[in-house]
Short mmCIF file of C-alpha atoms in Angstrom, two decimals:
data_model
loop_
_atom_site.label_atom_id
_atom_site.label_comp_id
_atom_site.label_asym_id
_atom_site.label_seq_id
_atom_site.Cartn_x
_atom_site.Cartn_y
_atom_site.Cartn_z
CA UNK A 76 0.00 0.00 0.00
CA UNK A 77 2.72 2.48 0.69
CA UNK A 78 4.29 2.12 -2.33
CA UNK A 79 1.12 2.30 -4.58
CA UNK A 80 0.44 5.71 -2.22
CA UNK A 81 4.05 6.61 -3.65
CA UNK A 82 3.66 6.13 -7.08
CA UNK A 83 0.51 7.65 -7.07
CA UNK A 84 1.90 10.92 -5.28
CA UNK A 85 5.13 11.04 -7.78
CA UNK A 86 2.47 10.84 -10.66
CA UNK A 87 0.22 13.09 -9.60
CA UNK A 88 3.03 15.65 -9.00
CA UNK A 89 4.65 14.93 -12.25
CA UNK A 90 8.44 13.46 -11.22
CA UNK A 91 9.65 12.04 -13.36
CA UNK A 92 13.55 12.57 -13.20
CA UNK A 93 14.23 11.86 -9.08
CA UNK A 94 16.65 9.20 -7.75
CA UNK A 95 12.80 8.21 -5.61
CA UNK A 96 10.98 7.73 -8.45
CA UNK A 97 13.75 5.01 -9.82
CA UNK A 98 13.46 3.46 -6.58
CA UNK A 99 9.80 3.40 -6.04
CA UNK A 100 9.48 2.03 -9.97
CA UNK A 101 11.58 -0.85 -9.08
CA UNK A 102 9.60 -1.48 -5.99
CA UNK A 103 6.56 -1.58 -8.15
CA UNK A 104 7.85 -4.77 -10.18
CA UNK A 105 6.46 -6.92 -7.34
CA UNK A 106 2.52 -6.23 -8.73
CA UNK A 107 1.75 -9.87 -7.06
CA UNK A 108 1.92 -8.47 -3.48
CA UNK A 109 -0.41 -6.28 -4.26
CA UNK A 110 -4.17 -6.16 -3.56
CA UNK A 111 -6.37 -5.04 -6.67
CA UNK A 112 -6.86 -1.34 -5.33
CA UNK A 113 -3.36 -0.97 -5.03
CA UNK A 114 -2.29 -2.50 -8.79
CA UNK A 115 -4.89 -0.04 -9.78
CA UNK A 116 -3.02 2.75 -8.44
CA UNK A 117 0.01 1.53 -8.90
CA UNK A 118 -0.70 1.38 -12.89
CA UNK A 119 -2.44 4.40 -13.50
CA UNK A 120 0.79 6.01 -11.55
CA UNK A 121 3.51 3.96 -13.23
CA UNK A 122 1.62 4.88 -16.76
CA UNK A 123 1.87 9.09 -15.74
CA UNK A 124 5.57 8.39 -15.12
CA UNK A 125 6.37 6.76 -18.33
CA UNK A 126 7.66 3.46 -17.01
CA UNK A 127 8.95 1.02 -19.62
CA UNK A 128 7.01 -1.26 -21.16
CA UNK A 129 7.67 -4.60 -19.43
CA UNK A 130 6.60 -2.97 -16.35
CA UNK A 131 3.50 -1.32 -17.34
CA UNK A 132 2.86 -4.63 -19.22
CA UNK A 133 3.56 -6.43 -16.03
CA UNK A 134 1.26 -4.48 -13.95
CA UNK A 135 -1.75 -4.27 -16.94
CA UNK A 136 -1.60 -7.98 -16.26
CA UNK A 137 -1.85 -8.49 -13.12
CA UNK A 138 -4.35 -5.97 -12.85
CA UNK A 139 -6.66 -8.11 -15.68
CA UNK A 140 -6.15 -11.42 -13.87
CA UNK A 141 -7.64 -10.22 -10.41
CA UNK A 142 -9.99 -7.64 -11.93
CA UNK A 143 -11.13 -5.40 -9.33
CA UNK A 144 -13.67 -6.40 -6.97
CA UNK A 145 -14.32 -3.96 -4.22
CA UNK A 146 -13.04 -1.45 -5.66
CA UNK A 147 -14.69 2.28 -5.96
CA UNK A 148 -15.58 4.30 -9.72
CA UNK A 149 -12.42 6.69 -9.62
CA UNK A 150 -9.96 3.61 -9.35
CA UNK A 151 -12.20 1.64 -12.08
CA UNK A 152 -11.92 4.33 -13.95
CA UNK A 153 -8.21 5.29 -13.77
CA UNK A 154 -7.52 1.62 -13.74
CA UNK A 155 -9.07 1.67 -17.36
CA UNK A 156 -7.63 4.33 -18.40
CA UNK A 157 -3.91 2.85 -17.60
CA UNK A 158 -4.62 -0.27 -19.09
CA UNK A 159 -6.09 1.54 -22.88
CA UNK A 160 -2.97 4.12 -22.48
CA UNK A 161 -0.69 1.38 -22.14
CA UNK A 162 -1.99 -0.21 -24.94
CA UNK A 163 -2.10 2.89 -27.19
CA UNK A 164 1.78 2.92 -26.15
CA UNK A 165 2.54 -0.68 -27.88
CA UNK A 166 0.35 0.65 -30.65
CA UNK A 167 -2.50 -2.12 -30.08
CA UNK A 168 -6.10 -1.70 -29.72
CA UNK A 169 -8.73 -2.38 -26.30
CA UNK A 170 -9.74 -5.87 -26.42
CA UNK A 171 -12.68 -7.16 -24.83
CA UNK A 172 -10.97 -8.79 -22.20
CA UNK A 173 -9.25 -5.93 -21.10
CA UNK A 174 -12.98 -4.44 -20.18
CA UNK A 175 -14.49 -7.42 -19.04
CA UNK A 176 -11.88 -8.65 -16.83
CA UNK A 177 -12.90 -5.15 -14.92
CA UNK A 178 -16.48 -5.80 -14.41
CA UNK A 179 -17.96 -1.92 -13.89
CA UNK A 180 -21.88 -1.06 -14.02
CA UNK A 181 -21.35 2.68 -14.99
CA UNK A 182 -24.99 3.62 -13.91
CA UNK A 183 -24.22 4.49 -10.08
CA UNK A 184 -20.79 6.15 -11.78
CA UNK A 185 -20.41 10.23 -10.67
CA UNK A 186 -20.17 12.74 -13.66
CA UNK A 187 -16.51 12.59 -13.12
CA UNK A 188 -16.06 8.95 -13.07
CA UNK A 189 -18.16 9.08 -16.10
CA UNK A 190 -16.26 11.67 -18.15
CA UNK A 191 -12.35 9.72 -16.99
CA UNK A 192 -13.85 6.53 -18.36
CA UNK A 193 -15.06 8.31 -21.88
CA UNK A 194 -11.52 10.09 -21.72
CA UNK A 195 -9.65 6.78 -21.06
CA UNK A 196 -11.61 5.58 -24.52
CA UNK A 197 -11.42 8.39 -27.07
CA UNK A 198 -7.29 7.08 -28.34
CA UNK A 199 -9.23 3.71 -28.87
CA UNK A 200 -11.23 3.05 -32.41
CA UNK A 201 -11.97 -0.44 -31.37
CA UNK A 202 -15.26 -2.16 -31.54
CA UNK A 203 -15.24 -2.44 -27.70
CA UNK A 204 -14.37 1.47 -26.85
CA UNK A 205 -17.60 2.15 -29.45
CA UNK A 206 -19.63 0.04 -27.31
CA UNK A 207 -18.34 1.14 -23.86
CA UNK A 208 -18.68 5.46 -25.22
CA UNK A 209 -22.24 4.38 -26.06
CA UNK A 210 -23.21 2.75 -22.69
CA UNK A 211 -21.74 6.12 -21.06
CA UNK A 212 -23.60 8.41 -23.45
CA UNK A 213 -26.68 6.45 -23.36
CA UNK A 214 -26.34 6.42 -19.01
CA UNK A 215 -25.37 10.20 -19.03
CA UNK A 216 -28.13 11.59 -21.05
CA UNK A 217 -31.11 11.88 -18.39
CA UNK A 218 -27.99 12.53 -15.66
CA UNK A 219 -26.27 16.18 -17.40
CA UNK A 220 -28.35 18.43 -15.16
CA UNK A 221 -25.27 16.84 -12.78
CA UNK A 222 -22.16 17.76 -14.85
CA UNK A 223 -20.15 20.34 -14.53
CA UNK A 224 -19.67 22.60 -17.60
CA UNK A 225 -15.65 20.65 -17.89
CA UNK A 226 -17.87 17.71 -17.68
CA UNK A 227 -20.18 18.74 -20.31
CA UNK A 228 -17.86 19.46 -22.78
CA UNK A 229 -16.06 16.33 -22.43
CA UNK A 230 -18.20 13.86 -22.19
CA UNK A 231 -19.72 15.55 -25.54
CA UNK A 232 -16.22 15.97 -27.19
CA UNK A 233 -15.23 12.26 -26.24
CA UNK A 234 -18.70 10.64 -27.71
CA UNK A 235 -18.56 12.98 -31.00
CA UNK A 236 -14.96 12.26 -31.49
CA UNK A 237 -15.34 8.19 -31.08
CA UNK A 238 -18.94 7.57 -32.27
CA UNK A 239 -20.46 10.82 -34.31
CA UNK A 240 -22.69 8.40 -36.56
CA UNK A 241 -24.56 6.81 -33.72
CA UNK A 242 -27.77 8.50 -33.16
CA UNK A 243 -27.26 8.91 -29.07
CA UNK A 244 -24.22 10.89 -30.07
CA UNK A 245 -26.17 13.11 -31.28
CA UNK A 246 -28.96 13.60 -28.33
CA UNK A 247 -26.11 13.79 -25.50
CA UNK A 248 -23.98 16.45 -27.63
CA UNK A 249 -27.35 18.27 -28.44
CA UNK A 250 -28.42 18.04 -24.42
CA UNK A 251 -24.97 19.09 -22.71
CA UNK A 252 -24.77 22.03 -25.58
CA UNK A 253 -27.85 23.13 -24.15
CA UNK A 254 -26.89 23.48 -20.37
CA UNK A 255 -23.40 24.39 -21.40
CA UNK A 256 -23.11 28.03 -20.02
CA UNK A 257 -23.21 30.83 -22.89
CA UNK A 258 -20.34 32.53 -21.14
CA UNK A 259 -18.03 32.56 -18.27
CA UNK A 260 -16.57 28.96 -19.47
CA UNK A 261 -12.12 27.90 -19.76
CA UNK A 262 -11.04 28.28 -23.67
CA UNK A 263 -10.63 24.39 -23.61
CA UNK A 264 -13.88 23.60 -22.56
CA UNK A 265 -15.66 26.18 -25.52
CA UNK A 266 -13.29 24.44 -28.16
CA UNK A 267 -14.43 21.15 -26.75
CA UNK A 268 -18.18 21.46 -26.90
CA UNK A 269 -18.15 23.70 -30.01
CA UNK A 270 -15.97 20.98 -31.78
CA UNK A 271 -18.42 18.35 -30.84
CA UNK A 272 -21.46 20.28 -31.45
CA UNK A 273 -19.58 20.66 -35.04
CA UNK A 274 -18.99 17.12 -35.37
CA UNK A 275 -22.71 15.92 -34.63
CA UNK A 276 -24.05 18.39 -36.94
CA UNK A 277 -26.36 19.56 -34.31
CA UNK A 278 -25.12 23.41 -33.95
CA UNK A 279 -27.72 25.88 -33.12
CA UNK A 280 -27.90 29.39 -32.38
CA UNK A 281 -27.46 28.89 -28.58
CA UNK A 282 -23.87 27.72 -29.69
CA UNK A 283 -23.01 30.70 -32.02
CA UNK A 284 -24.21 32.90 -28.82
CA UNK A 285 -21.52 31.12 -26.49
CA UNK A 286 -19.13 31.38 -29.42
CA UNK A 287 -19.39 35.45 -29.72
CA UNK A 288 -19.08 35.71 -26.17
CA UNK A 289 -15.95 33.22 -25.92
CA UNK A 290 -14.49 35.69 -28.98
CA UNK A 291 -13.73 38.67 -26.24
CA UNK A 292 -11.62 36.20 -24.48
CA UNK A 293 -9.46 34.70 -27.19
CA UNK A 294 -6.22 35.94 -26.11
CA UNK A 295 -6.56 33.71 -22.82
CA UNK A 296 -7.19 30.57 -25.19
CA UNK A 297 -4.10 27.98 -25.90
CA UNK A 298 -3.27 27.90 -29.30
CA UNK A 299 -4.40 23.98 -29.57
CA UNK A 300 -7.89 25.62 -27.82
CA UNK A 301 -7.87 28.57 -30.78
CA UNK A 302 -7.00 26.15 -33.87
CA UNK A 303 -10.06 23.60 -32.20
CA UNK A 304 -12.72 26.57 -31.90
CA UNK A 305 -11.97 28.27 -35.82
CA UNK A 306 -11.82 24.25 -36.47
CA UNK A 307 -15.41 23.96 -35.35
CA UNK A 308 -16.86 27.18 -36.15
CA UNK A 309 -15.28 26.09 -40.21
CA UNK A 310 -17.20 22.87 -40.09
CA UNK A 311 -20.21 24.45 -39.23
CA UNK A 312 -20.07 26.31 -42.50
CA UNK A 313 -21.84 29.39 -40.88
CA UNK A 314 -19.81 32.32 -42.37
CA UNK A 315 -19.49 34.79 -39.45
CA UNK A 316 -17.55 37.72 -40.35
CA UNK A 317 -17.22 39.30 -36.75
CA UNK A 318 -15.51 35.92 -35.55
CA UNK A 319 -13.16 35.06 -38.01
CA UNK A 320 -12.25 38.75 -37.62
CA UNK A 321 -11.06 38.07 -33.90
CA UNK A 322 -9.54 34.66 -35.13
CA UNK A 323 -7.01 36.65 -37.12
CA UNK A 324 -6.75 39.73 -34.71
CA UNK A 325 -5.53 37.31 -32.26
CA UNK A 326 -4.40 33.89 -34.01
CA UNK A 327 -1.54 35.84 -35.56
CA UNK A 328 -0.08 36.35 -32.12
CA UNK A 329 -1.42 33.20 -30.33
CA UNK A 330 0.02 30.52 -33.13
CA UNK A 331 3.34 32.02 -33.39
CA UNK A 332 3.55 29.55 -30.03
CA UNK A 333 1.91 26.99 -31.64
CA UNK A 334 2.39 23.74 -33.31
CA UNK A 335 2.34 23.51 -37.26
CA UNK A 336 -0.39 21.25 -36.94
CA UNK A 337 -2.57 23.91 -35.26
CA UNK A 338 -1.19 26.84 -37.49
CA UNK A 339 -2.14 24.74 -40.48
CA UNK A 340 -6.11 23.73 -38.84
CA UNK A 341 -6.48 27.56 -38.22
CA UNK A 342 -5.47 28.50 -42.30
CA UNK A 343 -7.61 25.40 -43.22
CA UNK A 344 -10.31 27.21 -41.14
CA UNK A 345 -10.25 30.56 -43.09
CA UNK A 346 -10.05 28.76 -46.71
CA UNK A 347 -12.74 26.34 -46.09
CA UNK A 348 -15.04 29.43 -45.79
CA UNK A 349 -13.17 31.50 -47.96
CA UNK A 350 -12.85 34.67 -45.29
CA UNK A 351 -9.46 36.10 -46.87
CA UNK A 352 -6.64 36.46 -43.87
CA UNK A 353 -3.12 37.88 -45.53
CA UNK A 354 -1.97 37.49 -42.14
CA UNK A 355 -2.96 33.92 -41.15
CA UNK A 356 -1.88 32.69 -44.94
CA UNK A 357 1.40 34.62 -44.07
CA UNK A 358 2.14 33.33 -40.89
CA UNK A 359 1.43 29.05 -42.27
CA UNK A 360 3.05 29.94 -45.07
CA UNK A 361 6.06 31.49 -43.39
CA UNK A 362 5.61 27.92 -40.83
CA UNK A 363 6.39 26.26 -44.17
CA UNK A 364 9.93 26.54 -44.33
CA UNK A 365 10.38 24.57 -40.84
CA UNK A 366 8.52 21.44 -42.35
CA UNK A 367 9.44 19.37 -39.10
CA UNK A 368 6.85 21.54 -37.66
CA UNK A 369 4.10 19.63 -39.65
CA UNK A 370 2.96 15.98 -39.16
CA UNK A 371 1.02 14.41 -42.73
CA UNK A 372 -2.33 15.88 -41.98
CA UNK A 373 -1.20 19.69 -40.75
CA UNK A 374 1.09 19.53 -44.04
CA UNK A 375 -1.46 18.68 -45.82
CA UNK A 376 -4.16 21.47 -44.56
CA UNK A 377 -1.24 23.73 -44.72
CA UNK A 378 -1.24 23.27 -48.69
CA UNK A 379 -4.70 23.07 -49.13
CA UNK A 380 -5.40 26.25 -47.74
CA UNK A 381 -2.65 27.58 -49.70
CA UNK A 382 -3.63 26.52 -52.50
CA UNK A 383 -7.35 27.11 -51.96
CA UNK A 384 -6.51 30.92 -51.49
CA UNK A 385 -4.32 30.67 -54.80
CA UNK A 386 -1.10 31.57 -52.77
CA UNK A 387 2.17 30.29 -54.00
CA UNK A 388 3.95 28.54 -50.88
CA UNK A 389 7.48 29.78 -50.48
CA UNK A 390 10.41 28.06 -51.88
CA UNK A 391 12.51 25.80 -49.93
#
């Protein structure tokens, strides 16, 4: 127990690089002495620190054959979430054992046990994940009244990002958009429910309202939370000239921190409905010449928009 406690504190507080958190990792390659709460912590803790595989692998195991009987939500929850990050790590997908073997009705669950477990699901694309993100959608519906607006938005993001075409996506993103509050809410959680609101085709004018009002507070927004919003508000296909007007009074200044990937999603934005920007085409074109900056798909929006605004990209 007191070195699950550990692993969980050095996790939670982010050390990584401490002569204790090499000792307490070695500790933790003993997962048979432990009880199933504490392989739950343990896991989700050894996962946050980046432990090597054969450990995490080790401890994923053990945690599958003794499931986790008596245990509450939270640790059900960040128990699944360790054992789908460590298989997104070896590049694999959630099998059905490795939800089964953790046997979890989800209908006593709190909002926030809720919302982990969608999280812990949205890197999968397996069959199983689809089926689980359902269940949660399909429990959380008559239950939003009790979410938080970070709740809101996530659950809605994680359901439209995993399962837009299933027709209780699109009643839980519709619902939480509706008690999401018009103003007052964090930059990520706008992006999140404005993306998903996006994705489920259900956007309405309650959602343009919130999206004016987040506008006066762009400069506060991340760039990934900026590139997300002018994302959504794209997709949507609603030309609002006031908006994409504060995208580019403030994107110019806000991406220069950002990835390519998120300079590229913000020029895509502006092209797709065809709002000229000299300065955002400028600044991804500019972004060009450091092509590490771009994965495939940002290179590929980068051009697009380039091209779609009949700009020659730069040379080199």
């Amino acid at each position: 127990a007191d070195v699950a406690n550990c692993c969980w504190s050095l996790s939670a507080l982010r050390v990584k690089d401490h002569p204790l958190t090499s000792k307490v990792l070695t500790m933790c390659s003993k997962p048979a002495e432990f009880d199933p709460r504490e392989t739950a912590e343990t896991l989700a803790g050894v996962v946050r620190l980046g432990a090597d595989s054969e450990l995490v692998e080790q401890l994923a195991g053990h945690l599958l054959a003794v499931g986790l009987e008596g245990t509450n939500p939270v640790m059900r929850t960040n128990a699944v979430w360790a054992v789908a990050t460590a298989r997104v790590q070896h590049g694999l997908v959630l099998q059905a054992t490795d939800v089964r073997l953790l046997p979890w009705d989800v209908r006593p669950a709190s909002p926030q046990a809720l919302v982990m477990f969608a999280w812990a699901l949205v890197s999968q694309r397996g069959t199983v994940a689809k089926s689980q993100l359902a269940e949660i959608g399909r429990v959380s519906v008559p239950r939003l009244g009790e979410f938080s607006p970070r709740d809101l938005a996530s659950v809605a993001w994680a359901a439209s990002k995993v399962i837009p075409e299933q027709p209780g996506t699109t009643e839980l993103v519709s619902r939480a958009a509706s008690l999401f509050p018009v103003s007052g809410s964090r930059g990520q959680d706008c992006a999140n429910i404005t993306w998903a609101v996006a994705s489920a085709s259900c956007f309405t004018a309650g959602d343009l309202l919130r999206v004016r009002n987040s506008v006066q507070e762009l400069h506060k927004f991340k760039p990934q939370e900026l590139a997300a919003l002018a994302w959504a508000m794209a997709t949507t296909s609603q030309v609002e000239p006031d908006i994409f007007a504060a995208f580019e009074k403030v994107g110019t200044d806000v991406l220069r921190k950002g990835s390519g990937f998120e300079v590229a999603t913000l020029a895509w934005a502006f092209a797709k409905v065809a709002v000229p920007s000299p300065s955002i085409m400028k600044l991804v074109n500019d972004r060009l010449l450091r092509v590490a900056d771009f994965d495939t798909r940002g290179m590929a929006n980068a051009v697009w928009a380039i091209a779609a605004v009949d700009m020659a990209p730069v040379d080199g």
